[in-house]
Amino acid sequence: IGAKRIVNGSLEYWIGLFFFPNANVPDGFEYIDIAEVNLAMFQLRGKAHKVTSFETHNLCLDELDKNRMTRFEDHWCFECYDDTTVDYVGTEKTITMDYKVAIL
């Protein structure tokens, strides 16, 4: 996953894995505990540089507004994908990604 949020006006971005609560984190890895939260999920498909852009993030936020959902401001957003969702075409990647946004 890619996990991102805004902290003190700056983007904080983590790349890693989800673990079950109280799981042992492997030596040499950092971790952050994320409190339980409701999530809205979007399935996105396209060129990697477009799908992971702030433009696409803002389109997802627009969809929340259209559906009368409220984003949990400055909380986590998650980019979830793996090797089974990536197609390599020429030198550009096309990906399918589940994008999750914390909501109230």
PDB file of C-alpha atoms in Angstrom:
ATOM      1  CA  ILE A   1       0.000   0.000   0.000  1.00  0.00           C
ATOM      2  CA  GLY A   2       0.845   3.615  -0.238  1.00  0.00           C
ATOM      3  CA  ALA A   3      -0.587   5.518   2.715  1.00  0.00           C
ATOM      4  CA  LYS A   4      -0.662   9.309   2.677  1.00  0.00           C
ATOM      5  CA  ARG A   5      -2.000  12.142   4.769  1.00  0.00           C
ATOM      6  CA  ILE A   6      -1.307  15.788   5.514  1.00  0.00           C
ATOM      7  CA  VAL A   7       0.506  16.542   8.790  1.00  0.00           C
ATOM      8  CA  ASN A   8       1.238  20.168   9.736  1.00  0.00           C
ATOM      9  CA  GLY A   9       0.647  21.229   6.132  1.00  0.00           C
ATOM     10  CA  SER A  10       3.079  18.678   4.655  1.00  0.00           C
ATOM     11  CA  LEU A  11       2.473  15.383   2.878  1.00  0.00           C
ATOM     12  CA  GLU A  12       3.419  12.278   4.866  1.00  0.00           C
ATOM     13  CA  TYR A  13       3.728   9.163   2.666  1.00  0.00           C
ATOM     14  CA  TRP A  14       4.370   5.590   3.761  1.00  0.00           C
ATOM     15  CA  ILE A  15       4.906   2.553   1.536  1.00  0.00           C
ATOM     16  CA  GLY A  16       4.346  -0.821   3.109  1.00  0.00           C
ATOM     17  CA  LEU A  17       1.892  -3.477   4.145  1.00  0.00           C
ATOM     18  CA  PHE A  18      -1.176  -3.724   6.336  1.00  0.00           C
ATOM     19  CA  PHE A  19      -0.702  -5.938   9.381  1.00  0.00           C
ATOM     20  CA  PHE A  20      -3.282  -7.270  11.802  1.00  0.00           C
ATOM     21  CA  PRO A  21      -3.506  -5.420  15.141  1.00  0.00           C
ATOM     22  CA  ASN A  22      -0.803  -6.530  17.587  1.00  0.00           C
ATOM     23  CA  ALA A  23       1.200  -8.256  14.823  1.00  0.00           C
ATOM     24  CA  ASN A  24       4.967  -8.401  15.165  1.00  0.00           C
ATOM     25  CA  VAL A  25       6.601  -5.996  12.738  1.00  0.00           C
ATOM     26  CA  PRO A  26       9.744  -7.437  11.118  1.00  0.00           C
ATOM     27  CA  ASP A  27      13.063  -6.142  12.447  1.00  0.00           C
ATOM     28  CA  GLY A  28      14.373  -3.107  10.605  1.00  0.00           C
ATOM     29  CA  PHE A  29      10.938  -1.836   9.586  1.00  0.00           C
ATOM     30  CA  GLU A  30       9.143   1.216  10.932  1.00  0.00           C
ATOM     31  CA  TYR A  31       5.415   1.178  11.565  1.00  0.00           C
ATOM     32  CA  ILE A  32       2.520   3.432  12.376  1.00  0.00           C
ATOM     33  CA  ASP A  33      -0.709   2.414  14.066  1.00  0.00           C
ATOM     34  CA  ILE A  34      -3.758   3.595  12.133  1.00  0.00           C
ATOM     35  CA  ALA A  35      -6.988   3.897  14.080  1.00  0.00           C
ATOM     36  CA  GLU A  36     -10.099   2.232  12.685  1.00  0.00           C
ATOM     37  CA  VAL A  37     -11.878   4.540  10.267  1.00  0.00           C
ATOM     38  CA  ASN A  38     -14.644   4.388   7.638  1.00  0.00           C
ATOM     39  CA  LEU A  39     -13.363   4.377   4.067  1.00  0.00           C
ATOM     40  CA  ALA A  40     -14.856   5.199   0.675  1.00  0.00           C
ATOM     41  CA  MET A  41     -13.310   3.071  -2.085  1.00  0.00           C
ATOM     42  CA  PHE A  42     -12.676   3.965  -5.705  1.00  0.00           C
ATOM     43  CA  GLN A  43     -11.346   1.559  -8.323  1.00  0.00           C
ATOM     44  CA  LEU A  44      -9.091   3.431 -10.726  1.00  0.00           C
ATOM     45  CA  ARG A  45      -7.487   2.216 -13.947  1.00  0.00           C
ATOM     46  CA  GLY A  46      -5.078   4.016 -16.216  1.00  0.00           C
ATOM     47  CA  LYS A  47      -1.476   5.037 -16.691  1.00  0.00           C
ATOM     48  CA  ALA A  48       0.358   4.949 -13.376  1.00  0.00           C
ATOM     49  CA  HIS A  49       1.377   8.615 -13.455  1.00  0.00           C
ATOM     50  CA  LYS A  50      -2.284   9.679 -13.939  1.00  0.00           C
ATOM     51  CA  VAL A  51      -3.920   7.252 -11.502  1.00  0.00           C
ATOM     52  CA  THR A  52      -1.623   8.257  -8.636  1.00  0.00           C
ATOM     53  CA  SER A  53      -1.854  12.022  -9.290  1.00  0.00           C
ATOM     54  CA  PHE A  54      -3.374  14.720  -7.097  1.00  0.00           C
ATOM     55  CA  GLU A  55      -5.725  15.461 -10.008  1.00  0.00           C
ATOM     56  CA  THR A  56      -7.211  11.966  -9.661  1.00  0.00           C
ATOM     57  CA  HIS A  57      -7.296  12.357  -5.865  1.00  0.00           C
ATOM     58  CA  ASN A  58      -9.326  15.549  -6.312  1.00  0.00           C
ATOM     59  CA  LEU A  59     -11.710  13.784  -8.736  1.00  0.00           C
ATOM     60  CA  CYS A  60     -12.346  11.203  -6.013  1.00  0.00           C
ATOM     61  CA  LEU A  61     -13.058  13.988  -3.507  1.00  0.00           C
ATOM     62  CA  ASP A  62     -15.518  15.502  -6.017  1.00  0.00           C
ATOM     63  CA  GLU A  63     -17.305  12.126  -6.178  1.00  0.00           C
ATOM     64  CA  LEU A  64     -17.557  12.092  -2.383  1.00  0.00           C
ATOM     65  CA  ASP A  65     -19.242  15.512  -2.523  1.00  0.00           C
ATOM     66  CA  LYS A  66     -21.655  14.346  -5.246  1.00  0.00           C
ATOM     67  CA  ASN A  67     -22.632  11.384  -3.074  1.00  0.00           C
ATOM     68  CA  ARG A  68     -22.992  13.534   0.061  1.00  0.00           C
ATOM     69  CA  MET A  69     -20.084  11.894   1.841  1.00  0.00           C
ATOM     70  CA  THR A  70     -17.699  13.905   3.990  1.00  0.00           C
ATOM     71  CA  ARG A  71     -13.980  13.325   3.864  1.00  0.00           C
ATOM     72  CA  PHE A  72     -12.216  12.915   7.197  1.00  0.00           C
ATOM     73  CA  GLU A  73      -9.942  15.917   6.628  1.00  0.00           C
ATOM     74  CA  ASP A  74      -6.180  15.265   6.845  1.00  0.00           C
ATOM     75  CA  HIS A  75      -6.784  11.586   7.612  1.00  0.00           C
ATOM     76  CA  TRP A  76      -5.316   8.700   5.635  1.00  0.00           C
ATOM     77  CA  CYS A  77      -5.808   7.898   1.968  1.00  0.00           C
ATOM     78  CA  PHE A  78      -4.602   4.503   0.732  1.00  0.00           C
ATOM     79  CA  GLU A  79      -3.308   3.384  -2.663  1.00  0.00           C
ATOM     80  CA  CYS A  80      -3.740  -0.400  -2.854  1.00  0.00           C
ATOM     81  CA  TYR A  81      -2.347  -2.468  -5.716  1.00  0.00           C
ATOM     82  CA  ASP A  82      -0.022  -5.392  -6.367  1.00  0.00           C
ATOM     83  CA  ASP A  83       1.844  -7.073  -9.222  1.00  0.00           C
ATOM     84  CA  THR A  84      -1.360  -8.793 -10.403  1.00  0.00           C
ATOM     85  CA  THR A  85      -2.943  -5.406 -11.152  1.00  0.00           C
ATOM     86  CA  VAL A  86      -0.083  -3.941 -13.209  1.00  0.00           C
ATOM     87  CA  ASP A  87       0.152  -4.365 -17.006  1.00  0.00           C
ATOM     88  CA  TYR A  88       3.358  -3.339 -18.724  1.00  0.00           C
ATOM     89  CA  VAL A  89       2.718  -1.860 -22.166  1.00  0.00           C
ATOM     90  CA  GLY A  90       5.826  -0.509 -23.852  1.00  0.00           C
ATOM     91  CA  THR A  91       7.564   1.687 -21.309  1.00  0.00           C
ATOM     92  CA  GLU A  92       4.390   2.931 -19.582  1.00  0.00           C
ATOM     93  CA  LYS A  93       2.527   1.064 -16.869  1.00  0.00           C
ATOM     94  CA  THR A  94      -1.237   0.696 -16.817  1.00  0.00           C
ATOM     95  CA  ILE A  95      -2.475  -0.069 -13.316  1.00  0.00           C
ATOM     96  CA  THR A  96      -5.703  -0.910 -11.561  1.00  0.00           C
ATOM     97  CA  MET A  97      -5.695   0.548  -8.082  1.00  0.00           C
ATOM     98  CA  ASP A  98      -8.140   0.598  -5.213  1.00  0.00           C
ATOM     99  CA  TYR A  99      -7.996   4.094  -3.760  1.00  0.00           C
ATOM    100  CA  LYS A 100      -9.476   4.506  -0.292  1.00  0.00           C
ATOM    101  CA  VAL A 101     -10.307   7.838   1.354  1.00  0.00           C
ATOM    102  CA  ALA A 102     -11.184   8.182   5.050  1.00  0.00           C
ATOM    103  CA  ILE A 103     -14.721   9.497   5.543  1.00  0.00           C
ATOM    104  CA  LEU A 104     -16.789  10.588   8.520  1.00  0.00           C
TER     105      LEU A 104
END
